[in-house]
PDB file of C-alpha atoms in Angstrom:
ATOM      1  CA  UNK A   1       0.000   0.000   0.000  1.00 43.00           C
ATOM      2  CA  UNK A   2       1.746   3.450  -0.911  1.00 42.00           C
ATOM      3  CA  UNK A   3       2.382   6.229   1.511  1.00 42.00           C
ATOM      4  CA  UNK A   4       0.775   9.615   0.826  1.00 37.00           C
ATOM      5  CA  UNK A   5       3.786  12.437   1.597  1.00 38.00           C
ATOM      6  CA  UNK A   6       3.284  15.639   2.036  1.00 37.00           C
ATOM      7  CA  UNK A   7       5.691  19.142   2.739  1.00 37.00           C
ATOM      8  CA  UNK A   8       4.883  20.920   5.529  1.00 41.00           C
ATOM      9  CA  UNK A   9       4.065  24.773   5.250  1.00 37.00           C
ATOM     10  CA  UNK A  10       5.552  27.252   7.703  1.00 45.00           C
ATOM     11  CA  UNK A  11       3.125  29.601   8.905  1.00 40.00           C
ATOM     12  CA  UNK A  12       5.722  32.272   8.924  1.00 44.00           C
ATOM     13  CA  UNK A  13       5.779  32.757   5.441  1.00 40.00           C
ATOM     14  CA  UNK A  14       2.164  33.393   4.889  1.00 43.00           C
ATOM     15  CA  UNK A  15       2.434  35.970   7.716  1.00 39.00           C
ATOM     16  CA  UNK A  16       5.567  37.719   6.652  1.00 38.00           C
ATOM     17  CA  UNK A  17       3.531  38.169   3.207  1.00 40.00           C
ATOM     18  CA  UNK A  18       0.768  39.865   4.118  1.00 37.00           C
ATOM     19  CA  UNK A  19       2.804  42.367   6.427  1.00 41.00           C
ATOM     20  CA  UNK A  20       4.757  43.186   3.612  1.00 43.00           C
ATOM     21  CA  UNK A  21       1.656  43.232   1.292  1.00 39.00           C
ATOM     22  CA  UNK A  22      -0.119  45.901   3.525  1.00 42.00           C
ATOM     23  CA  UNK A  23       3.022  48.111   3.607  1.00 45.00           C
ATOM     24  CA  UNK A  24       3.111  48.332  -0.099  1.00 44.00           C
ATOM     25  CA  UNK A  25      -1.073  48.572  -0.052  1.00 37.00           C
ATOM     26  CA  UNK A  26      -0.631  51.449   2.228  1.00 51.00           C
ATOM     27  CA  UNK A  27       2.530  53.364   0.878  1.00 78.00           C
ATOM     28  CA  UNK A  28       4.267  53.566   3.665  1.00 90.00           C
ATOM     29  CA  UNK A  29       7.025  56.344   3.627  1.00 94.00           C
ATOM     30  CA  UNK A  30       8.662  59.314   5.428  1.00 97.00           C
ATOM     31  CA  UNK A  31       8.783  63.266   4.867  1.00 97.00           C
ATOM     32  CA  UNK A  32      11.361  65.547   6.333  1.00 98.00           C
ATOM     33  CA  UNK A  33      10.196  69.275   5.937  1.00 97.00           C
ATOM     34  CA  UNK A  34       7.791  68.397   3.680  1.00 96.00           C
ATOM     35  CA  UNK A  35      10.288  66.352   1.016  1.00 97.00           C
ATOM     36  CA  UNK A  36       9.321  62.776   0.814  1.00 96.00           C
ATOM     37  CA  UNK A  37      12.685  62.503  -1.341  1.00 97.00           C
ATOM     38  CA  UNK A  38      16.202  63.721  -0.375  1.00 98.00           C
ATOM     39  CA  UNK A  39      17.079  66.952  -0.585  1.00 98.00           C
ATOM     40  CA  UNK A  40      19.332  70.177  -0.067  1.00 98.00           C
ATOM     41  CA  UNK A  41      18.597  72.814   2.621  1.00 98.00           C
ATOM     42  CA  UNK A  42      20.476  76.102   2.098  1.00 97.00           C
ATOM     43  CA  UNK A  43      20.999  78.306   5.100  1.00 97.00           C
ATOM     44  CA  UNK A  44      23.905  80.724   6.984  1.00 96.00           C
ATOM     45  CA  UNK A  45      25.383  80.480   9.936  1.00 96.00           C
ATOM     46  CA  UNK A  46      24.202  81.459  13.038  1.00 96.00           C
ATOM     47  CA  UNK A  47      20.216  81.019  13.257  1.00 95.00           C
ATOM     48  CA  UNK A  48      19.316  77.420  14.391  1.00 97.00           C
ATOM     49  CA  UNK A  49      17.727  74.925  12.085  1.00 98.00           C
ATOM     50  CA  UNK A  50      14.638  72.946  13.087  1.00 98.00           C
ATOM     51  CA  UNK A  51      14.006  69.627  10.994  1.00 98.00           C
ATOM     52  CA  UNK A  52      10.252  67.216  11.197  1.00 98.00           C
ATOM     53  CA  UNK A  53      10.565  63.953  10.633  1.00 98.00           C
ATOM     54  CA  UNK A  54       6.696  62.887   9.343  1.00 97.00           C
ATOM     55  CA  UNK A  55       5.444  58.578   8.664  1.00 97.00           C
ATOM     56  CA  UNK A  56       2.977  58.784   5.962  1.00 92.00           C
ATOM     57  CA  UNK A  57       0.199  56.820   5.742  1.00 88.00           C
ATOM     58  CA  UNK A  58       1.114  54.693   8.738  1.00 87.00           C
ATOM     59  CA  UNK A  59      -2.108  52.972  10.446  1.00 86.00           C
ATOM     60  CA  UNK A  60       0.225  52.106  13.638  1.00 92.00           C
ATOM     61  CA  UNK A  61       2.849  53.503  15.762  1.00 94.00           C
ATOM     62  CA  UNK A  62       5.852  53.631  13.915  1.00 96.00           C
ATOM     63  CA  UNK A  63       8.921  54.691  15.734  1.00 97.00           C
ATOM     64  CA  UNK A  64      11.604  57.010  13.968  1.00 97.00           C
ATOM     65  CA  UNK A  65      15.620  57.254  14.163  1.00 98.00           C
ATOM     66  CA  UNK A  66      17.828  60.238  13.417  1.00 98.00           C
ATOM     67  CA  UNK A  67      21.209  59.745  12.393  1.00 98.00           C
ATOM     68  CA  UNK A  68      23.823  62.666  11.762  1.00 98.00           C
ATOM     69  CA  UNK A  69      26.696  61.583   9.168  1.00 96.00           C
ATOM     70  CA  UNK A  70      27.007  57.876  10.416  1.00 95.00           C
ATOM     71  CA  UNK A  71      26.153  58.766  13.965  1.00 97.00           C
ATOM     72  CA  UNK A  72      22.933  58.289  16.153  1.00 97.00           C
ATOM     73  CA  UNK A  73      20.861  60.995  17.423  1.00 97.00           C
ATOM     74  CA  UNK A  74      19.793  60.546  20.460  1.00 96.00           C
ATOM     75  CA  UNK A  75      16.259  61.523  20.671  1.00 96.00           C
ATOM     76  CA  UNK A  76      13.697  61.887  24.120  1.00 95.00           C
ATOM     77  CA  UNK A  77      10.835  58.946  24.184  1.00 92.00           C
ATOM     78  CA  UNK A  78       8.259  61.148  23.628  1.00 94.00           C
ATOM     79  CA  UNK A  79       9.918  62.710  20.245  1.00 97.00           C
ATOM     80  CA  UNK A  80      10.150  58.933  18.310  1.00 95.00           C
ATOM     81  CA  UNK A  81       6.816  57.910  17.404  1.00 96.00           C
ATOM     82  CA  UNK A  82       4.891  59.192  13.981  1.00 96.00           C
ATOM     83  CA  UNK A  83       6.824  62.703  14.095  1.00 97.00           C
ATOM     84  CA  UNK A  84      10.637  63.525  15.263  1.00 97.00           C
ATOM     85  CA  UNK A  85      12.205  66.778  15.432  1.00 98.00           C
ATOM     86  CA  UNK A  86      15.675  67.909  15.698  1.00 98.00           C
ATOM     87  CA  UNK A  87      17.056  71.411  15.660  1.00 97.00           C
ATOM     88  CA  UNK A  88      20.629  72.210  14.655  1.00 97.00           C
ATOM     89  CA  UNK A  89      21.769  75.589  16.766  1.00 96.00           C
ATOM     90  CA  UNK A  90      23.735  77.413  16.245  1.00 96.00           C
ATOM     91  CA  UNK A  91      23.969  76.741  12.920  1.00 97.00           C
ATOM     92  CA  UNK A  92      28.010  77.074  11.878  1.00 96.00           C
ATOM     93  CA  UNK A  93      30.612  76.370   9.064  1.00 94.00           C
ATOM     94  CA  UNK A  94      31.658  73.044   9.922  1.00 94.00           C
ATOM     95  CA  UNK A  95      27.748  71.889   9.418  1.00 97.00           C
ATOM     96  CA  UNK A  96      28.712  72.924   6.026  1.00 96.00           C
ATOM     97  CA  UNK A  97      28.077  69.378   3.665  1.00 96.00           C
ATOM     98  CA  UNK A  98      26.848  67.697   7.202  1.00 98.00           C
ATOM     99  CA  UNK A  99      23.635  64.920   6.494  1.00 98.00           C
ATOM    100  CA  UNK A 100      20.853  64.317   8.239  1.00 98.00           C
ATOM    101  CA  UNK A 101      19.063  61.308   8.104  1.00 98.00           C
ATOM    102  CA  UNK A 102      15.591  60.013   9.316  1.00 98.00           C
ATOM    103  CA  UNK A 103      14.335  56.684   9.229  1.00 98.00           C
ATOM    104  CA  UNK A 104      11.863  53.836   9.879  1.00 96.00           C
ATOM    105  CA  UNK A 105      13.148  52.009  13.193  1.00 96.00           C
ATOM    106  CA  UNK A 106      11.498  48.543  11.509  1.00 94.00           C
ATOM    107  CA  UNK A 107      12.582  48.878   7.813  1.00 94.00           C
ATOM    108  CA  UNK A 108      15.887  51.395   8.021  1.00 95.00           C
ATOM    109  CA  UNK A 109      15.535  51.678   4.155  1.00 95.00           C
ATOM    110  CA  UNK A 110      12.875  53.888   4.574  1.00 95.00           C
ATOM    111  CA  UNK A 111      14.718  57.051   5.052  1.00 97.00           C
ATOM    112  CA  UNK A 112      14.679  60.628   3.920  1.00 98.00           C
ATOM    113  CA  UNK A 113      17.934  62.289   3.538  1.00 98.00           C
ATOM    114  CA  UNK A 114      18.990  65.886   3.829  1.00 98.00           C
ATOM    115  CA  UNK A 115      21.916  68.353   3.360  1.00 98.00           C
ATOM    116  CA  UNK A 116      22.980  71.586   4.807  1.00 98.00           C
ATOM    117  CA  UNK A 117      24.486  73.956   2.417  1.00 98.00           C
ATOM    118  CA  UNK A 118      26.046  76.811   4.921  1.00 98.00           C
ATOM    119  CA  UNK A 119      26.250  79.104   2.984  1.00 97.00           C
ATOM    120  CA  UNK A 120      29.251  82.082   4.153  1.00 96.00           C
ATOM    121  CA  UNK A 121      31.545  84.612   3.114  1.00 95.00           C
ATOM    122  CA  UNK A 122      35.742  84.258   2.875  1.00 93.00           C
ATOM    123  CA  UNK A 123      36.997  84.822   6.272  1.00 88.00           C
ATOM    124  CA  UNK A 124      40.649  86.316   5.495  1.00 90.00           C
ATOM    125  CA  UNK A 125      42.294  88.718   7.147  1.00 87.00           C
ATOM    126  CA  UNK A 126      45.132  90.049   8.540  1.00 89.00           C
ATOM    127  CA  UNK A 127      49.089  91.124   7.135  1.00 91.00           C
ATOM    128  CA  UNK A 128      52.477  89.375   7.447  1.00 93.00           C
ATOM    129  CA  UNK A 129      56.108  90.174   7.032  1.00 95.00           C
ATOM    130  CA  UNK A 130      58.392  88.205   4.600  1.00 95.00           C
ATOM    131  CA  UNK A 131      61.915  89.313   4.796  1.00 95.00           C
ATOM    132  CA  UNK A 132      63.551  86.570   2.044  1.00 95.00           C
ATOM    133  CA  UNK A 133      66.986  87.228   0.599  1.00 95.00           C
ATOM    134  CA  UNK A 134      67.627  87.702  -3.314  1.00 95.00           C
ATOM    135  CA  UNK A 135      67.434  84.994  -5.554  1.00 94.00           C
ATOM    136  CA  UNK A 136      65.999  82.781  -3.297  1.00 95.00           C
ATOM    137  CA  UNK A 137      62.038  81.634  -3.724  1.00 96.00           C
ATOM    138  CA  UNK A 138      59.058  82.586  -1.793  1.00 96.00           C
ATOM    139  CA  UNK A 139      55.724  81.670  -1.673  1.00 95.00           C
ATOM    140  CA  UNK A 140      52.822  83.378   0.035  1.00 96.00           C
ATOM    141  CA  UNK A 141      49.933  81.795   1.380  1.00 94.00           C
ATOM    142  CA  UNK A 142      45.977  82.329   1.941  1.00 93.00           C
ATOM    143  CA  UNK A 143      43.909  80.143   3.733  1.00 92.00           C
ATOM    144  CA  UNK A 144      40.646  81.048   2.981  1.00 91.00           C
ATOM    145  CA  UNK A 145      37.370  78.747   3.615  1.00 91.00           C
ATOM    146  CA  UNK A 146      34.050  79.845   1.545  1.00 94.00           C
ATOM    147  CA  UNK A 147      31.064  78.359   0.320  1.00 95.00           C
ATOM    148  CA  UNK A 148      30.118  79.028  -2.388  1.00 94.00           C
ATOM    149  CA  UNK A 149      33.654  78.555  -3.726  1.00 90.00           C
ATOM    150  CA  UNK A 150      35.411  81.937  -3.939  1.00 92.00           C
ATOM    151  CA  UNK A 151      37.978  83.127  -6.972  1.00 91.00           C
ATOM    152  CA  UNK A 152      41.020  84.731  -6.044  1.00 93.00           C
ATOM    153  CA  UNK A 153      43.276  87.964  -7.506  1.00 94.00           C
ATOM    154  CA  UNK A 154      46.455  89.465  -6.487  1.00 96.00           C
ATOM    155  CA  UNK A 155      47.814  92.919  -6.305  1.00 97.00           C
ATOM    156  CA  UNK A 156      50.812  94.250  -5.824  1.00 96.00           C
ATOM    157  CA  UNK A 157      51.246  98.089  -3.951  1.00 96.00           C
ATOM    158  CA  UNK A 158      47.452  98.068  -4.598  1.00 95.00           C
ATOM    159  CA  UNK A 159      47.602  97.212  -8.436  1.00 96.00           C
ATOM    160  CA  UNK A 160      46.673  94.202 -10.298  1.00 95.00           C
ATOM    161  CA  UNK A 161      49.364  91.909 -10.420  1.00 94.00           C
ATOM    162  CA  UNK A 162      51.049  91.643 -13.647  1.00 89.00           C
ATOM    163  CA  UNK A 163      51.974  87.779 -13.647  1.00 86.00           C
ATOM    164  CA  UNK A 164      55.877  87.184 -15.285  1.00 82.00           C
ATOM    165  CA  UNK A 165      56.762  83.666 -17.090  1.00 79.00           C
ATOM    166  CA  UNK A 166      58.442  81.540 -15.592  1.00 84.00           C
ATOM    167  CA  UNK A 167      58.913  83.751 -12.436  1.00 90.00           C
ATOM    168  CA  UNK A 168      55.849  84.006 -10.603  1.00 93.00           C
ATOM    169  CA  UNK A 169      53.083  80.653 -10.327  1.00 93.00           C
ATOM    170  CA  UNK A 170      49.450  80.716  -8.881  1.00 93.00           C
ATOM    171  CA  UNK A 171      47.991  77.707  -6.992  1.00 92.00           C
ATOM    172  CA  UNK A 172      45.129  77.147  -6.167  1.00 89.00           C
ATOM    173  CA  UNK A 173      42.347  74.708  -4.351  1.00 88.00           C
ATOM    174  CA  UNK A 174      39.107  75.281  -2.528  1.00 83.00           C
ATOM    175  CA  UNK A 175      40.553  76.907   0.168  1.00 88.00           C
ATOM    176  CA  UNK A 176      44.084  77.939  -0.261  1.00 92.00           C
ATOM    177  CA  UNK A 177      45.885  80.106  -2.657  1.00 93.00           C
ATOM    178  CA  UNK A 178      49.029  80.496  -3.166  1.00 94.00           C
ATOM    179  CA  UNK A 179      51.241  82.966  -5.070  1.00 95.00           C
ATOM    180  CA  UNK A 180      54.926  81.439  -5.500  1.00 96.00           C
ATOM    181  CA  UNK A 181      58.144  83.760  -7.215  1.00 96.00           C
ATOM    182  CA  UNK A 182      60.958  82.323  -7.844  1.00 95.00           C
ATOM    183  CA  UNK A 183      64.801  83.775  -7.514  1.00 94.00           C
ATOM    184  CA  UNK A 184      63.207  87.097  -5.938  1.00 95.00           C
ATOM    185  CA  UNK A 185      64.934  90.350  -6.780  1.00 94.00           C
ATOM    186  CA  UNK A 186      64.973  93.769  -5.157  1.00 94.00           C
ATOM    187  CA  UNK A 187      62.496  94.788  -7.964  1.00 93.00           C
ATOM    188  CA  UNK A 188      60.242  92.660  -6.249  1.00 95.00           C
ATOM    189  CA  UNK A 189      59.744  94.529  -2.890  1.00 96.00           C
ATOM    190  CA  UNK A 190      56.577  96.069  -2.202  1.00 96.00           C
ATOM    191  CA  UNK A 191      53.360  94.961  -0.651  1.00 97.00           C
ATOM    192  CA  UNK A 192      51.227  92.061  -2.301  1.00 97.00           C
ATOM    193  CA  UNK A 193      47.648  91.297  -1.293  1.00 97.00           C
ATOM    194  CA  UNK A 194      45.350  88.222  -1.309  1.00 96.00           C
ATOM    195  CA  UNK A 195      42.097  89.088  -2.727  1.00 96.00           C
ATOM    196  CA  UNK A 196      39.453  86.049  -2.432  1.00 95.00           C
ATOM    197  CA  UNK A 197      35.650  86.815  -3.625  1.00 95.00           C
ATOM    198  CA  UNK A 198      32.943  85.250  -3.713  1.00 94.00           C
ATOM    199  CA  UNK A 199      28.948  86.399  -4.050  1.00 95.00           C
ATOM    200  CA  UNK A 200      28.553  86.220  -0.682  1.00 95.00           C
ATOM    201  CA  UNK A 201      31.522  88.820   0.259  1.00 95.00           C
ATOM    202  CA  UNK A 202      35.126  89.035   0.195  1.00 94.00           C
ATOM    203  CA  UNK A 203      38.309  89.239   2.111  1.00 94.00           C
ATOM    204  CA  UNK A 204      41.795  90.143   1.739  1.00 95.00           C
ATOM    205  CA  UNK A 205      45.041  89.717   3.260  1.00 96.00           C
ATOM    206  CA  UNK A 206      48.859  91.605   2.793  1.00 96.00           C
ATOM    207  CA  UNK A 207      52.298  90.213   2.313  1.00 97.00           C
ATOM    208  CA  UNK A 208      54.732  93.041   3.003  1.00 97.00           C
ATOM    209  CA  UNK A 209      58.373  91.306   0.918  1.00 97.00           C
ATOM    210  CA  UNK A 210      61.432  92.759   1.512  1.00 97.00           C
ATOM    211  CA  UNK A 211      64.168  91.639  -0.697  1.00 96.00           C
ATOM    212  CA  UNK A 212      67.150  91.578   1.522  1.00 94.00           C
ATOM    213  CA  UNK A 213      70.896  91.435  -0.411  1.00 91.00           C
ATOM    214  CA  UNK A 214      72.521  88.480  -1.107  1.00 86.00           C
ATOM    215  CA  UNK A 215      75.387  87.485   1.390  1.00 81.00           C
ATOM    216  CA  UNK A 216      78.351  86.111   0.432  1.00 77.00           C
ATOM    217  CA  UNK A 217      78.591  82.640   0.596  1.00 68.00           C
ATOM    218  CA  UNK A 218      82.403  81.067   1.157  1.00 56.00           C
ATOM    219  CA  UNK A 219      83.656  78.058  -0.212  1.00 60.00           C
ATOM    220  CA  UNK A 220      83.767  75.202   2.335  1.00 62.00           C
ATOM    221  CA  UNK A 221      87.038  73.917   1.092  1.00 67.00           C
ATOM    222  CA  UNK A 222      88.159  77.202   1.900  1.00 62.00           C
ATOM    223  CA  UNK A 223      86.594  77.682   5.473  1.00 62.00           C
ATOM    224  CA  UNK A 224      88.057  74.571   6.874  1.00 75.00           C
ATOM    225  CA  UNK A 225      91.455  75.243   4.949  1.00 69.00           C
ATOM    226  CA  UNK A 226      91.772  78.725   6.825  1.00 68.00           C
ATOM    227  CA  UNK A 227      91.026  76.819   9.962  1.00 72.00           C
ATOM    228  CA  UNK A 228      93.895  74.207   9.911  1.00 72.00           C
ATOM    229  CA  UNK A 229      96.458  76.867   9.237  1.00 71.00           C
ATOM    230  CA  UNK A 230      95.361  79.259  12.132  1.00 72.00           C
ATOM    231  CA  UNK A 231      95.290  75.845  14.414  1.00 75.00           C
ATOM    232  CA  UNK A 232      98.623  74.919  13.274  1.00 72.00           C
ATOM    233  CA  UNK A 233     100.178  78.315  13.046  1.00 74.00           C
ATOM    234  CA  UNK A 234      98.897  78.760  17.261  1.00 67.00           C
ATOM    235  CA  UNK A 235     100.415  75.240  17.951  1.00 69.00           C
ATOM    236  CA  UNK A 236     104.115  76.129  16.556  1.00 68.00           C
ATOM    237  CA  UNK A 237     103.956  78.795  18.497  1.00 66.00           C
ATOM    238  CA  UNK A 238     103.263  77.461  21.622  1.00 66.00           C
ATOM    239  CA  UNK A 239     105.554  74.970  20.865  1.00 62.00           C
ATOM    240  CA  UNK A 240     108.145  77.447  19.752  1.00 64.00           C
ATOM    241  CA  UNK A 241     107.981  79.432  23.010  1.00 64.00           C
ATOM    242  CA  UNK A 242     107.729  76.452  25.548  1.00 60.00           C
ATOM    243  CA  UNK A 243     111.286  77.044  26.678  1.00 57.00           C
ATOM    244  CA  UNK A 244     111.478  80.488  27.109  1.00 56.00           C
ATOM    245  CA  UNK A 245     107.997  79.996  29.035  1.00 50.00           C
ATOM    246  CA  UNK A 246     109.380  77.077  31.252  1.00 50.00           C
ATOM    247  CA  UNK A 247     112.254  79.299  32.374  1.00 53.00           C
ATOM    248  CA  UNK A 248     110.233  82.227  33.421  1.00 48.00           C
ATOM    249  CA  UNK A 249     108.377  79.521  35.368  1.00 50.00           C
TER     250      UNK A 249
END
């Protein structure tokens, strides 16, 4: 007589369906200042910045998670259900490019993403000394930090610098620039400034060179030459006068 077999059904499976089913039905999903997608927030520094984390069309408590960059947010118990809020203050440079991130606590790809874009003028300021002797090279330096990106010009004794080949080399990333001469010569005193602009502002620093003369550089064959005979010359005439010194003794 043959055996009937038969394959046993987990009830998990059925279960796990029609949770995931009535997500999808519903249309589950999150919205951060009113952007259900990710997004850009532009703002200065200074005033704070308040973001809402909203679940849509949620039929149950649904509890919410903050992150900042990679890092938790730690959030009170009664600010993680449905809506979460978060304020940034004060709002400063370094937040600059800084993301935000809210999500579902049971399905963390639900999320809504957002970045600051602090927006702030060129901070330079300031003047500095150079005293650098002829034909050597020098560069000078600005560190300046801006967002938007700012462009740079130099001047020298207040006009626009008037760049020579092969002499004088600009350098340049997003926050320094960098004016290098090379073999400086006494036409080259004066004062040199640092421009950096952007549309929110601008700032500006000096270089006061002075182009000091060359000094004269001796051979080292020579030095140490001039040495040994002086040495040698002394010890003869010690040596020379160590009788007439032992008799006075």
């Amino acid at each position: 007589m043959a055996q009937r077999s038969s394959l046993a059904v987990p009830y998990e499976v059925p279960v796990l369906a029609i949770c995931f089913l009535a997500c999808v039905a519903t249309g589950l999903e999150l919205s951060v200042n009113n952007h259900a997608a990710d997004f850009s927030l532009s703002t200065l520094p200074g005033p704070p910045v308040s973001l809402s984390c909203l679940v849509q069309n949620s039929s149950q408590a649904e509890e919410l998670l903050w992150y900042r960059g990679d890092g938790k947010v730690d959030l009170k118990d009664g600010n993680k259900v449905n809506v979460s809020n978060i304020c940034v203050s004060p709002v400063t440079e370094s937040d600059n490019g800084v993301t935000f991130t809210c999500k579902l606590a049971r399905d963390k790809s639900v999320q809504v993403s957002v970045i600051l874009d602090v927006q702030f003028p060129p901070q330079l300021t300031g003047e500095e000394s150079l005293q650098i002797e002829e034909d050597k090279d020098v560069t000078l330096s600005c560190n300046a930090k801006s967002n938007p990106q700012a462009q740079t010009a130099w001047y020298k004794n207040n006009t626009t610098l008037t760049l020579q080949q092969n002499r004088y080399q600009l350098y340049q990333t997003s926050e320094v620039f960098q004016l290098a001469i090379k073999k400086v010569q006494k036409s080259d005193n004066g004062t040199y400034t640092c421009v950096v602009k952007s549309s929110l502002g601008e700032g500006r620093k000096d270089f006061h060179l002075i182009v000091e003369d060359k000094k004269p550089v001796f051979p080292k064959e020579a030095v140490i030459a001039a040495v040994v005979v002086v040495t040698l010359t002394v010890l003869f005439g010690i040596v020379a006068r160590k009788d007439k010194i032992f008799k006075v003794w």
